N, CA, C and O atoms as a Tinker XYZ file with bonds, in Angstrom:
   480  protein
     1  N     17.753000   -2.649000    5.493000    73     2
     2  CA    17.473000   -2.147000    4.454000    64     1     3
     3  C     17.395000   -3.186000    3.255000    63     2     4     5
     4  O     18.212000   -4.099000    3.137000    81     3
     5  N     16.376000   -2.977000    2.403000    73     3     6
     6  CA    16.156000   -4.172000    1.446000    64     5     7
     7  C     17.259000   -3.882000    0.101000    63     6     8     9
     8  O     17.774000   -2.795000   -0.160000    81     7
     9  N     17.418000   -4.938000   -0.515000    73     7    10
    10  CA    18.561000   -4.838000   -1.508000    64     9    11
    11  C     17.244000   -4.994000   -2.900000    63    10    12    13
    12  O     16.457000   -5.940000   -2.929000    81    11
    13  N     17.255000   -3.943000   -3.879000    73    11    14
    14  CA    16.278000   -4.309000   -4.465000    64    13    15
    15  C     17.069000   -4.812000   -6.112000    63    14    16    17
    16  O     18.006000   -4.354000   -6.767000    81    15
    17  N     16.069000   -6.024000   -6.303000    73    15    18
    18  CA    16.693000   -6.434000   -7.739000    64    17    19
    19  C     15.847000   -5.834000   -9.062000    63    18    20    21
    20  O     14.653000   -5.909000   -9.350000    81    19
    21  N     16.619000   -5.411000   -9.520000    73    19    22
    22  CA    15.923000   -4.493000  -11.050000    64    21    23
    23  C     16.098000   -3.070000  -10.372000    63    22    24    25
    24  O     16.889000   -2.706000   -9.502000    81    23
    25  N     14.857000   -2.214000  -11.218000    73    23    26
    26  CA    14.900000   -1.020000  -11.271000    64    25    27
    27  C     13.192000   -0.747000  -10.341000    63    26    28    29
    28  O     12.314000   -1.578000  -10.110000    81    27
    29  N     13.234000    0.362000  -10.080000    73    27    30
    30  CA    11.802000    0.781000   -9.350000    64    29    31
    31  C     11.301000    1.386000  -10.883000    63    30    32    33
    32  O     11.922000    1.995000  -11.754000    81    31
    33  N      9.992000    0.959000  -10.793000    73    31    34
    34  CA     9.189000    1.827000  -11.929000    64    33    35
    35  C      9.114000    3.159000  -11.523000    63    34    36    37
    36  O      9.003000    3.574000  -10.370000    81    35
    37  N      9.197000    3.899000  -12.728000    73    35    38
    38  CA     9.135000    5.390000  -12.736000    64    37    39
    39  C      7.956000    5.788000  -11.768000    63    38    40    41
    40  O      8.138000    6.490000  -10.773000    81    39
    41  N      6.553000    5.205000  -12.197000    73    39    42
    42  CA     5.385000    5.646000  -11.931000    64    41    43
    43  C      5.288000    5.368000  -10.565000    63    42    44    45
    44  O      4.503000    6.045000   -9.900000    81    43
    45  N      6.067000    4.333000   -9.934000    73    43    46
    46  CA     5.843000    4.343000   -8.511000    64    45    47
    47  C      5.929000    5.339000   -7.375000    63    46    48    49
    48  O      5.258000    5.393000   -6.344000    81    47
    49  N      6.896000    6.101000   -7.795000    73    47    50
    50  CA     7.017000    7.408000   -6.848000    64    49    51
    51  C      6.277000    8.210000   -6.510000    63    50    52    53
    52  O      6.059000    8.471000   -5.327000    81    51
    53  N      5.564000    8.947000   -7.793000    73    51    54
    54  CA     4.229000    9.879000   -7.954000    64    53    55
    55  C      3.104000    9.123000   -7.037000    63    54    56    57
    56  O      2.260000    9.729000   -6.377000    81    55
    57  N      3.212000    7.919000   -7.093000    73    55    58
    58  CA     2.003000    7.402000   -6.565000    64    57    59
    59  C      1.885000    7.123000   -5.079000    63    58    60    61
    60  O      0.864000    6.987000   -4.404000    81    59
    61  N      3.323000    7.063000   -4.678000    73    59    62
    62  CA     3.403000    7.141000   -3.039000    64    61    63
    63  C      3.306000    8.538000   -2.657000    63    62    64    65
    64  O      2.696000    8.921000   -1.658000    81    63
    65  N      3.903000    9.269000   -3.450000    73    63    66
    66  CA     3.827000   10.560000   -2.719000    64    65    67
    67  C      2.294000   11.037000   -3.026000    63    66    68    69
    68  O      1.916000   12.069000   -2.470000    81    67
    69  N      1.531000   10.443000   -3.753000    73    67    70
    70  CA     0.318000   10.980000   -3.679000    64    69    71
    71  C     -0.470000   10.124000   -2.571000    63    70    72    73
    72  O     -1.468000   10.533000   -1.978000    81    71
    73  N      0.136000    8.872000   -2.384000    73    71    74
    74  CA    -0.815000    8.604000   -1.353000    64    73    75
    75  C     -0.059000    9.036000    0.080000    63    74    76    77
    76  O     -0.760000    9.003000    1.091000    81    75
    77  N      1.051000    9.355000    0.180000    73    75    78
    78  CA     1.092000   10.459000    1.355000    64    77    79
    79  C      0.688000   11.358000    1.636000    63    78    80    81
    80  O      0.763000   11.631000    2.834000    81    79
    81  N      0.084000   12.257000    0.790000    73    79    82
    82  CA    -0.362000   13.624000    0.672000    64    81    83
    83  C     -1.751000   13.487000    1.166000    63    82    84    85
    84  O     -2.221000   14.219000    2.038000    81    83
    85  N     -2.345000   12.598000    0.625000    73    83    86
    86  CA    -3.526000   12.131000    0.990000    64    85    87
    87  C     -3.966000   11.405000    2.138000    63    86    88    89
    88  O     -5.161000   11.425000    2.429000    81    87
    89  N     -3.121000   10.751000    2.843000    73    87    90
    90  CA    -3.326000   10.332000    4.128000    64    89    91
    91  C     -2.739000   11.260000    5.275000    63    90    92    93
    92  O     -3.084000   11.203000    6.455000    81    91
    93  N     -1.871000   12.054000    4.781000    73    91    94
    94  CA    -1.521000   13.275000    5.910000    64    93    95
    95  C     -2.649000   14.559000    5.409000    63    94    96    97
    96  O     -2.504000   15.359000    6.333000    81    95
    97  N     -3.315000   14.957000    4.793000    73    95    98
    98  CA    -4.107000   15.552000    4.822000    64    97    99
    99  C     -5.237000   15.965000    5.507000    63    98   100   101
   100  O     -6.204000   15.203000    5.485000    81    99
   101  N     -5.342000   17.286000    6.272000    73    99   102
   102  CA    -6.381000   17.667000    7.431000    64   101   103
   103  C     -7.529000   18.334000    6.678000    63   102   104   105
   104  O     -7.436000   19.297000    5.916000    81   103
   105  N     -8.599000   17.677000    7.012000    73   103   106
   106  CA    -8.826000   16.450000    7.526000    64   105   107
   107  C     -8.602000   15.578000    6.500000    63   106   108   109
   108  O     -8.472000   15.919000    5.324000    81   107
   109  N     -8.556000   14.469000    6.911000    73   107   110
   110  CA    -8.380000   13.511000    5.928000    64   109   111
   111  C     -9.410000   13.008000    5.080000    63   110   112   113
   112  O    -10.489000   13.113000    5.663000    81   111
   113  N     -9.542000   12.436000    3.793000    73   111   114
   114  CA   -10.679000   12.525000    3.002000    64   113   115
   115  C    -10.710000   11.041000    2.685000    63   114   116   117
   116  O    -10.475000   10.840000    1.493000    81   115
   117  N    -10.948000    9.851000    3.453000    73   115   118
   118  CA   -11.317000    8.745000    3.101000    64   117   119
   119  C    -11.494000    8.022000    1.835000    63   118   120   121
   120  O    -11.114000    6.878000    1.588000    81   119
   121  N    -11.977000    8.652000    1.238000    73   119   122
   122  CA   -12.247000    8.436000   -0.237000    64   121   123
   123  C    -11.383000    8.697000   -1.235000    63   122   124   125
   124  O    -11.335000    7.970000   -2.226000    81   123
   125  N    -10.639000    9.718000   -1.091000    73   123   126
   126  CA    -9.300000   10.218000   -1.798000    64   125   127
   127  C     -8.254000    9.295000   -1.414000    63   126   128   129
   128  O     -7.262000    9.168000   -2.132000    81   127
   129  N     -8.433000    8.450000   -0.030000    73   127   130
   130  CA    -7.046000    7.830000    0.172000    64   129   131
   131  C     -7.186000    6.944000   -0.486000    63   130   132   133
   132  O     -6.251000    6.581000   -1.200000    81   131
   133  N     -8.414000    6.262000   -0.490000    73   131   134
   134  CA    -8.988000    4.680000   -0.888000    64   133   135
   135  C     -8.529000    4.834000   -2.542000    63   134   136   137
   136  O     -8.018000    3.958000   -3.239000    81   135
   137  N     -8.762000    5.762000   -2.800000    73   135   138
   138  CA    -8.698000    5.972000   -4.256000    64   137   139
   139  C     -6.942000    5.896000   -5.035000    63   138   140   141
   140  O     -6.547000    5.332000   -6.055000    81   139
   141  N     -6.005000    6.999000   -3.684000    73   139   142
   142  CA    -4.905000    6.649000   -4.338000    64   141   143
   143  C     -4.142000    5.471000   -3.862000    63   142   144   145
   144  O     -3.001000    5.287000   -4.286000    81   143
   145  N     -4.728000    4.598000   -2.949000    73   143   146
   146  CA    -4.033000    3.401000   -2.464000    64   145   147
   147  C     -4.326000    2.431000   -3.153000    63   146   148   149
   148  O     -3.698000    1.378000   -3.040000    81   147
   149  N     -5.775000    2.642000   -4.381000    73   147   150
   150  CA    -6.197000    1.666000   -5.625000    64   149   151
   151  C     -5.309000    1.858000   -6.573000    63   150   152   153
   152  O     -4.761000    0.934000   -7.175000    81   151
   153  N     -5.102000    3.073000   -6.777000    73   151   154
   154  CA    -3.876000    3.101000   -7.852000    64   153   155
   155  C     -2.693000    2.471000   -7.499000    63   154   156   157
   156  O     -2.341000    1.545000   -8.230000    81   155
   157  N     -2.051000    2.733000   -6.621000    73   155   158
   158  CA    -0.851000    2.316000   -6.163000    64   157   159
   159  C     -0.489000    0.771000   -6.246000    63   158   160   161
   160  O      0.534000    0.250000   -6.690000    81   159
   161  N     -1.808000    0.089000   -5.602000    73   159   162
   162  CA    -2.136000   -1.310000   -5.728000    64   161   163
   163  C     -2.054000   -2.256000   -6.724000    63   162   164   165
   164  O     -1.392000   -3.292000   -6.777000    81   163
   165  N     -3.113000   -1.561000   -7.810000    73   163   166
   166  CA    -2.960000   -2.061000   -9.058000    64   165   167
   167  C     -2.162000   -1.830000   -9.632000    63   166   168   169
   168  O     -2.269000   -2.637000  -10.555000    81   167
   169  N     -1.146000   -1.140000   -9.854000    73   167   170
   170  CA    -0.008000   -0.948000  -10.409000    64   169   171
   171  C      0.758000   -2.370000   -9.982000    63   170   172   173
   172  O      1.332000   -3.164000  -10.727000    81   171
   173  N      0.578000   -2.429000   -8.544000    73   171   174
   174  CA     1.557000   -4.102000   -8.145000    64   173   175
   175  C      1.025000   -5.224000   -8.949000    63   174   176   177
   176  O      1.583000   -6.261000   -9.306000    81   175
   177  N     -0.033000   -4.844000   -9.131000    73   175   178
   178  CA    -0.890000   -6.324000   -9.411000    64   177   179
   179  C     -0.472000   -6.703000  -11.004000    63   178   180   181
   180  O     -0.356000   -7.814000  -11.523000    81   179
   181  N     -0.284000   -5.316000  -11.598000    73   179   182
   182  CA     0.075000   -5.468000  -13.043000    64   181   183
   183  C      1.193000   -6.517000  -13.596000    63   182   184   185
   184  O      2.014000   -6.938000  -12.781000    81   183
   185  N      1.253000   -6.923000  -14.852000    73   183   186
   186  CA     2.760000   -7.465000  -15.158000    64   185   187
   187  C      3.957000   -6.688000  -15.099000    63   186   188   189
   188  O      5.075000   -7.073000  -14.758000    81   187
   189  N      3.574000   -5.477000  -15.494000    73   187   190
   190  CA     4.880000   -4.645000  -15.702000    64   189   191
   191  C      5.280000   -3.938000  -14.026000    63   190   192   193
   192  O      6.375000   -3.666000  -13.535000    81   191
   193  N      4.234000   -3.838000  -13.610000    73   191   194
   194  CA     4.392000   -3.080000  -12.047000    64   193   195
   195  C      4.697000   -4.265000  -11.092000    63   194   196   197
   196  O      5.366000   -4.002000  -10.093000    81   195
   197  N      4.398000   -5.179000  -11.231000    73   195   198
   198  CA     4.627000   -6.386000  -10.255000    64   197   199
   199  C      5.717000   -6.772000  -10.478000    63   198   200   201
   200  O      5.848000   -7.626000  -11.355000    81   199
   201  N      6.838000   -6.296000   -9.790000    73   199   202
   202  CA     8.460000   -6.447000   -9.526000    64   201   203
   203  C      8.764000   -6.634000   -8.164000    63   202   204   205
   204  O      7.966000   -6.265000   -7.302000    81   203
   205  N      9.781000   -7.141000   -7.893000    73   203   206
   206  CA    10.097000   -7.320000   -6.450000    64   205   207
   207  C     10.961000   -5.926000   -5.986000    63   206   208   209
   208  O     11.213000   -5.799000   -4.788000    81   207
   209  N     11.354000   -5.016000   -6.823000    73   207   210
   210  CA    11.637000   -3.826000   -6.310000    64   209   211
   211  C     10.884000   -3.038000   -6.051000    63   210   212   213
   212  O     11.021000   -2.349000   -5.041000    81   211
   213  N      9.678000   -2.877000   -7.034000    73   211   214
   214  CA     8.400000   -2.134000   -6.753000    64   213   215
   215  C      7.718000   -2.620000   -5.299000    63   214   216   217
   216  O      7.378000   -1.815000   -4.432000    81   215
   217  N      7.594000   -3.885000   -5.198000    73   215   218
   218  CA     6.904000   -4.286000   -3.937000    64   217   219
   219  C      7.701000   -3.981000   -2.657000    63   218   220   221
   220  O      7.134000   -3.557000   -1.650000    81   219
   221  N      9.284000   -4.247000   -2.724000    73   219   222
   222  CA    10.197000   -4.282000   -1.738000    64   221   223
   223  C      9.791000   -2.352000   -1.502000    63   222   224   225
   224  O      9.172000   -1.907000   -0.536000    81   223
   225  N     10.288000   -1.598000   -2.548000    73   223   226
   226  CA    10.122000   -0.101000   -2.331000    64   225   227
   227  C      8.824000    0.607000   -1.667000    63   226   228   229
   228  O      8.864000    1.546000   -0.872000    81   227
   229  N      7.513000   -0.125000   -2.223000    73   227   230
   230  CA     6.493000   -0.050000   -1.224000    64   229   231
   231  C      6.147000   -0.347000   -0.051000    63   230   232   233
   232  O      5.469000    0.448000    0.598000    81   231
   233  N      6.474000   -1.351000    0.381000    73   231   234
   234  CA     6.743000   -1.849000    1.560000    64   233   235
   235  C      7.627000   -1.206000    2.218000    63   234   236   237
   236  O      7.162000   -0.829000    3.293000    81   235
   237  N      8.719000   -0.902000    2.059000    73   235   238
   238  CA     9.739000   -0.116000    2.655000    64   237   239
   239  C      9.331000    1.291000    3.145000    63   238   240   241
   240  O      9.590000    1.757000    4.254000    81   239
   241  N      8.617000    1.926000    2.094000    73   239   242
   242  CA     7.707000    3.348000    2.238000    64   241   243
   243  C      6.783000    3.319000    3.079000    63   242   244   245
   244  O      6.700000    4.457000    3.542000    81   243
   245  N      5.826000    2.469000    3.671000    73   243   246
   246  CA     4.863000    2.220000    4.582000    64   245   247
   247  C      5.623000    1.872000    5.993000    63   246   248   249
   248  O      5.201000    2.313000    7.062000    81   247
   249  N      6.735000    1.074000    5.898000    73   247   250
   250  CA     7.275000    0.630000    6.981000    64   249   251
   251  C      8.112000    1.709000    7.719000    63   250   252   253
   252  O      8.243000    1.725000    8.943000    81   251
   253  N      8.669000    2.612000    6.866000    73   251   254
   254  CA     9.657000    3.806000    7.177000    64   253   255
   255  C      8.995000    5.161000    7.541000    63   254   256   257
   256  O      9.302000    5.953000    8.432000    81   255
   257  N      8.005000    5.216000    6.615000    73   255   258
   258  CA     7.484000    7.072000    6.545000    64   257   259
   259  C      6.601000    6.858000    8.037000    63   258   260   261
   260  O      5.959000    5.904000    8.476000    81   259
   261  N      6.914000    8.288000    8.599000    73   259   262
   262  CA     6.169000    8.712000    9.866000    64   261   263
   263  C      5.121000    9.696000    9.121000    63   262   264   265
   264  O      5.448000   10.772000    8.619000    81   263
   265  N      4.118000    9.286000    9.126000    73   263   266
   266  CA     2.788000    9.740000    8.784000    64   265   267
   267  C      2.149000   10.955000    9.408000    63   266   268   269
   268  O      1.330000   11.680000    8.844000    81   267
   269  N      2.637000   11.106000   10.693000    73   267   270
   270  CA     2.397000   11.907000   11.906000    64   269   271
   271  C      0.795000   11.869000   11.934000    63   270   272   273
   272  O      0.565000   13.054000   12.174000    81   271
   273  N     -0.221000   11.363000   11.856000    73   271   274
   274  CA    -1.438000   11.301000   11.886000    64   273   275
   275  C     -1.914000   10.652000   12.755000    63   274   276   277
   276  O     -1.211000    9.751000   13.212000    81   275
   277  N     -3.386000   10.872000   13.355000    73   275   278
   278  CA    -3.818000    9.992000   14.715000    64   277   279
   279  C     -4.525000    8.708000   13.871000    63   278   280   281
   280  O     -5.393000    8.891000   13.018000    81   279
   281  N     -4.278000    8.074000   14.053000    73   279   282
   282  CA    -4.533000    6.528000   13.423000    64   281   283
   283  C     -5.802000    5.978000   13.964000    63   282   284   285
   284  O     -6.432000    5.029000   13.496000    81   283
   285  N     -6.197000    6.925000   15.355000    73   283   286
   286  CA    -7.667000    6.721000   15.627000    64   285   287
   287  C     -8.564000    7.310000   15.212000    63   286   288   289
   288  O     -9.672000    7.054000   15.683000    81   287
   289  N     -8.469000    8.052000   14.450000    73   287   290
   290  CA    -9.222000    8.925000   13.454000    64   289   291
   291  C     -9.768000    8.163000   12.120000    63   290   292   293
   292  O    -10.842000    8.267000   11.527000    81   291
   293  N     -8.615000    7.353000   11.875000    73   291   294
   294  CA    -8.996000    6.623000   10.737000    64   293   295
   295  C     -9.787000    5.173000   10.747000    63   294   296   297
   296  O     -9.341000    4.355000   11.553000    81   295
   297  N    -10.855000    4.786000    9.982000    73   295   298
   298  CA   -11.643000    3.472000   10.093000    64   297   299
   299  C    -10.761000    2.756000   10.355000    63   298   300   301
   300  O     -9.641000    3.055000    9.941000    81   299
   301  N    -10.984000    1.342000   11.276000    73   299   302
   302  CA   -10.301000    0.188000   11.365000    64   301   303
   303  C     -9.571000   -0.483000   10.407000    63   302   304   305
   304  O     -8.412000   -0.892000   10.485000    81   303
   305  N    -10.515000   -0.574000    9.312000    73   303   306
   306  CA   -10.618000   -1.686000    8.250000    64   305   307
   307  C     -9.229000   -0.902000    7.447000    63   306   308   309
   308  O     -8.218000   -1.518000    7.110000    81   307
   309  N     -9.481000    0.757000    7.217000    73   307   310
   310  CA    -8.262000    1.628000    6.066000    64   309   311
   311  C     -7.018000    1.515000    6.996000    63   310   312   313
   312  O     -5.966000    1.299000    6.395000    81   311
   313  N     -6.942000    1.621000    8.353000    73   311   314
   314  CA    -5.697000    1.487000    9.260000    64   313   315
   315  C     -5.016000    0.157000    9.101000    63   314   316   317
   316  O     -3.806000   -0.048000    8.997000    81   315
   317  N     -5.976000   -0.691000    9.098000    73   315   318
   318  CA    -5.293000   -2.194000    9.016000    64   317   319
   319  C     -4.741000   -2.637000    7.546000    63   318   320   321
   320  O     -3.825000   -3.445000    7.391000    81   319
   321  N     -5.469000   -1.955000    6.451000    73   319   322
   322  CA    -4.971000   -2.539000    4.929000    64   321   323
   323  C     -3.552000   -1.346000    5.014000    63   322   324   325
   324  O     -2.422000   -1.820000    4.892000    81   323
   325  N     -3.693000   -0.049000    5.194000    73   323   326
   326  CA    -2.290000    0.633000    5.484000    64   325   327
   327  C     -1.490000   -0.262000    6.007000    63   326   328   329
   328  O     -0.769000   -0.927000    5.262000    81   327
   329  N     -1.471000   -0.451000    7.464000    73   327   330
   330  CA    -0.682000   -1.067000    8.011000    64   329   331
   331  C      0.118000   -2.722000    7.412000    63   330   332   333
   332  O      1.293000   -3.088000    7.437000    81   331
   333  N     -1.038000   -3.347000    6.954000    73   331   334
   334  CA    -0.533000   -4.342000    6.254000    64   333   335
   335  C      0.370000   -4.442000    4.857000    63   334   336   337
   336  O      1.131000   -5.370000    4.588000    81   335
   337  N      0.107000   -3.258000    4.019000    73   335   338
   338  CA     1.257000   -2.932000    3.269000    64   337   339
   339  C      2.660000   -3.193000    3.693000    63   338   340   341
   340  O      3.471000   -3.853000    3.043000    81   339
   341  N      2.829000   -2.743000    4.592000    73   339   342
   342  CA     4.126000   -2.702000    5.246000    64   341   343
   343  C      4.223000   -4.060000    6.110000    63   342   344   345
   344  O      4.833000   -3.972000    7.175000    81   343
   345  N      3.634000   -5.407000    5.720000    73   343   346
   346  CA     3.954000   -6.645000    6.253000    64   345   347
   347  C      4.918000   -7.650000    5.559000    63   346   348   349
   348  O      6.082000   -7.939000    5.838000    81   347
   349  N      4.175000   -8.057000    4.666000    73   347   350
   350  CA     4.949000   -8.889000    3.717000    64   349   351
   351  C      4.839000   -8.837000    2.300000    63   350   352   353
   352  O      5.155000   -9.782000    1.576000    81   351
   353  N      4.300000   -7.514000    1.805000    73   351   354
   354  CA     4.400000   -7.239000    0.456000    64   353   355
   355  C      5.660000   -7.273000   -0.196000    63   354   356   357
   356  O      5.645000   -7.479000   -1.410000    81   355
   357  N      6.805000   -7.101000    0.407000    73   355   358
   358  CA     8.151000   -7.400000    0.097000    64   357   359
   359  C      8.614000   -8.651000   -0.418000    63   358   360   361
   360  O      9.566000   -8.927000   -1.148000    81   359
   361  N      7.619000   -9.433000    0.192000    73   359   362
   362  CA     7.965000  -10.965000   -0.034000    64   361   363
   363  C      6.959000  -11.907000   -1.731000    63   362   364   365
   364  O      7.159000  -12.976000   -2.307000    81   363
   365  N      5.937000  -10.778000   -1.940000    73   363   366
   366  CA     5.152000  -10.826000   -3.144000    64   365   367
   367  C      5.588000  -11.365000   -4.237000    63   366   368   369
   368  O      4.934000  -12.136000   -4.941000    81   367
   369  N      6.973000  -10.906000   -4.488000    73   367   370
   370  CA     7.330000  -11.444000   -5.870000    64   369   371
   371  C      8.552000  -12.685000   -5.971000    63   370   372   373
   372  O      8.604000  -13.492000   -6.899000    81   371
   373  N      9.462000  -12.648000   -4.871000    73   371   374
   374  CA    10.553000  -13.438000   -4.548000    64   373   375
   375  C     10.029000  -14.851000   -3.679000    63   374   376   377
   376  O     10.421000  -16.002000   -3.872000    81   375
   377  N      8.921000  -14.333000   -2.569000    73   375   378
   378  CA     8.170000  -15.608000   -1.766000    64   377   379
   379  C      6.614000  -15.420000   -1.684000    63   378   380   381
   380  O      5.981000  -15.204000   -0.650000    81   379
   381  N      6.127000  -15.535000   -2.910000    73   379   382
   382  CA     4.611000  -15.368000   -2.637000    64   381   383
   383  C      4.153000  -16.174000   -2.056000    63   382   384   385
   384  O      3.032000  -15.748000   -1.777000    81   383
   385  N      4.293000  -17.354000   -1.553000    73   383   386
   386  CA     3.579000  -18.157000   -0.403000    64   385   387
   387  C      3.670000  -17.380000    0.937000    63   386   388   389
   388  O      2.789000  -17.184000    1.774000    81   387
   389  N      4.744000  -17.058000    0.922000    73   387   390
   390  CA     4.716000  -16.002000    2.349000    64   389   391
   391  C      3.554000  -14.866000    2.361000    63   390   392   393
   392  O      2.596000  -14.879000    3.134000    81   391
   393  N      3.818000  -13.835000    1.322000    73   391   394
   394  CA     2.693000  -12.889000    1.302000    64   393   395
   395  C      1.587000  -13.824000    1.187000    63   394   396   397
   396  O      1.041000  -14.051000    2.267000    81   395
   397  N      1.143000  -14.381000    0.263000    73   395   398
   398  CA    -0.174000  -14.910000    0.734000    64   397   399
   399  C     -0.674000  -15.337000    1.560000    63   398   400   401
   400  O     -1.842000  -14.979000    1.711000    81   399
   401  N     -0.201000  -16.144000    2.369000    73   399   402
   402  CA    -0.235000  -16.611000    4.056000    64   401   403
   403  C     -0.993000  -15.468000    4.757000    63   402   404   405
   404  O     -2.122000  -15.475000    5.250000    81   403
   405  N      0.101000  -14.295000    4.658000    73   403   406
   406  CA    -0.393000  -13.406000    5.486000    64   405   407
   407  C     -0.940000  -12.252000    4.647000    63   406   408   409
   408  O     -0.497000  -11.111000    4.780000    81   407
   409  N     -1.642000  -12.478000    4.019000    73   407   410
   410  CA    -2.706000  -11.448000    3.134000    64   409   411
   411  C     -2.067000  -10.167000    2.637000    63   410   412   413
   412  O     -2.668000   -9.096000    2.547000    81   411
   413  N     -0.674000  -10.389000    2.289000    73   411   414
   414  CA     0.430000   -9.304000    1.651000    64   413   415
   415  C      0.457000   -9.312000    0.547000    63   414   416   417
   416  O      1.325000   -8.538000    0.145000    81   415
   417  N     -0.341000  -10.067000   -0.650000    73   415   418
   418  CA    -0.026000   -9.994000   -1.997000    64   417   419
   419  C     -0.935000   -8.836000   -2.522000    63   418   420   421
   420  O     -2.108000   -8.775000   -2.152000    81   419
   421  N     -0.392000   -7.899000   -3.399000    73   419   422
   422  CA    -0.983000   -6.832000   -3.788000    64   421   423
   423  C     -2.406000   -7.088000   -4.153000    63   422   424   425
   424  O     -3.263000   -6.277000   -3.803000    81   423
   425  N     -2.773000   -8.336000   -4.944000    73   423   426
   426  CA    -4.341000   -8.597000   -5.210000    64   425   427
   427  C     -5.008000   -8.492000   -3.982000    63   426   428   429
   428  O     -5.792000   -7.584000   -3.706000    81   427
   429  N     -4.653000   -9.549000   -3.139000    73   427   430
   430  CA    -5.136000   -9.511000   -1.840000    64   429   431
   431  C     -5.503000   -8.212000   -0.868000    63   430   432   433
   432  O     -6.530000   -7.975000   -0.232000    81   431
   433  N     -4.272000   -7.466000   -1.000000    73   431   434
   434  CA    -4.471000   -5.757000   -0.315000    64   433   435
   435  C     -5.537000   -5.173000   -1.135000    63   434   436   437
   436  O     -6.346000   -4.456000   -0.547000    81   435
   437  N     -5.710000   -5.412000   -2.752000    73   435   438
   438  CA    -6.298000   -4.510000   -3.367000    64   437   439
   439  C     -7.689000   -4.676000   -3.305000    63   438   440   441
   440  O     -8.457000   -3.717000   -3.231000    81   439
   441  N     -8.240000   -6.464000   -3.347000    73   439   442
   442  CA    -9.491000   -7.007000   -2.711000    64   441   443
   443  C     -9.750000   -6.127000   -1.659000    63   442   444   445
   444  O    -10.489000   -5.163000   -1.860000    81   443
   445  N     -9.226000   -6.330000   -0.521000    73   443   446
   446  CA    -9.568000   -5.764000    0.790000    64   445   447
   447  C    -10.092000   -4.419000    0.780000    63   446   448   449
   448  O    -11.013000   -4.011000    1.489000    81   447
   449  N     -9.409000   -3.728000   -0.113000    73   447   450
   450  CA    -9.492000   -2.106000   -0.384000    64   449   451
   451  C    -10.701000   -1.839000   -0.983000    63   450   452   453
   452  O    -11.356000   -0.889000   -0.554000    81   451
   453  N    -11.082000   -2.445000   -1.820000    73   451   454
   454  CA   -12.545000   -2.251000   -3.004000    64   453   455
   455  C    -13.376000   -2.585000   -2.089000    63   454   456   457
   456  O    -14.376000   -1.874000   -1.991000    81   455
   457  N    -13.256000   -3.530000   -1.324000    73   455   458
   458  CA   -14.167000   -4.087000   -0.310000    64   457   459
   459  C    -14.792000   -3.206000    0.268000    63   458   460   461
   460  O    -16.013000   -3.080000    0.172000    81   459
   461  N    -13.902000   -2.330000    1.082000    73   459   462
   462  CA   -14.169000   -1.354000    1.985000    64   461   463
   463  C    -14.696000    0.125000    1.447000    63   462   464   465
   464  O    -14.209000    0.896000    0.620000    81   463
   465  N    -15.754000    0.190000    2.166000    73   463   466
   466  CA   -16.213000    1.860000    1.806000    64   465   467
   467  C    -16.302000    2.746000    2.921000    63   466   468   469
   468  O    -16.850000    2.575000    4.011000    81   467
   469  N    -15.674000    3.714000    2.469000    73   467   470
   470  CA   -15.561000    4.777000    3.458000    64   469   471
   471  C    -16.595000    5.080000    4.497000    63   470   472   473
   472  O    -16.353000    5.629000    5.572000    81   471
   473  N    -17.654000    4.717000    4.124000    73   471   474
   474  CA   -18.670000    4.964000    5.101000    64   473   475
   475  C    -18.893000    3.880000    6.035000    63   474   476   477
   476  O    -19.916000    4.083000    6.689000    81   475
   477  N    -18.329000    2.849000    6.317000    73   475   478
   478  CA   -18.444000    1.443000    6.875000    64   477   479
   479  C    -17.955000    2.018000    8.112000    63   478   480
   480  O    -17.800000    1.305000    9.104000    81   479
């Protein structure tokens, strides 16, 4: 378990819930998943949202949540981005050079997500 230094922002939990609901929806709407992930990752790039606690909580959420979906149904790029959120995002504030090296900074994840089109 991570130790959180500081409080998790109140807007984070509803965003995580929204992402979860979009990912597990049947059938999945990849455009809606993209929009919800964009909102989440954007918050983590802002001055008030880019905190160690927020990044660690988001990483932990994606690491520990069993989405119970068939990832083979998801476009490869989207599945990789979702998987990478639980990679080194937890290091984004305290050890940004580690997160950067593995593509785990919120800006890097957001940029990849924005470049991906659901029809790809």
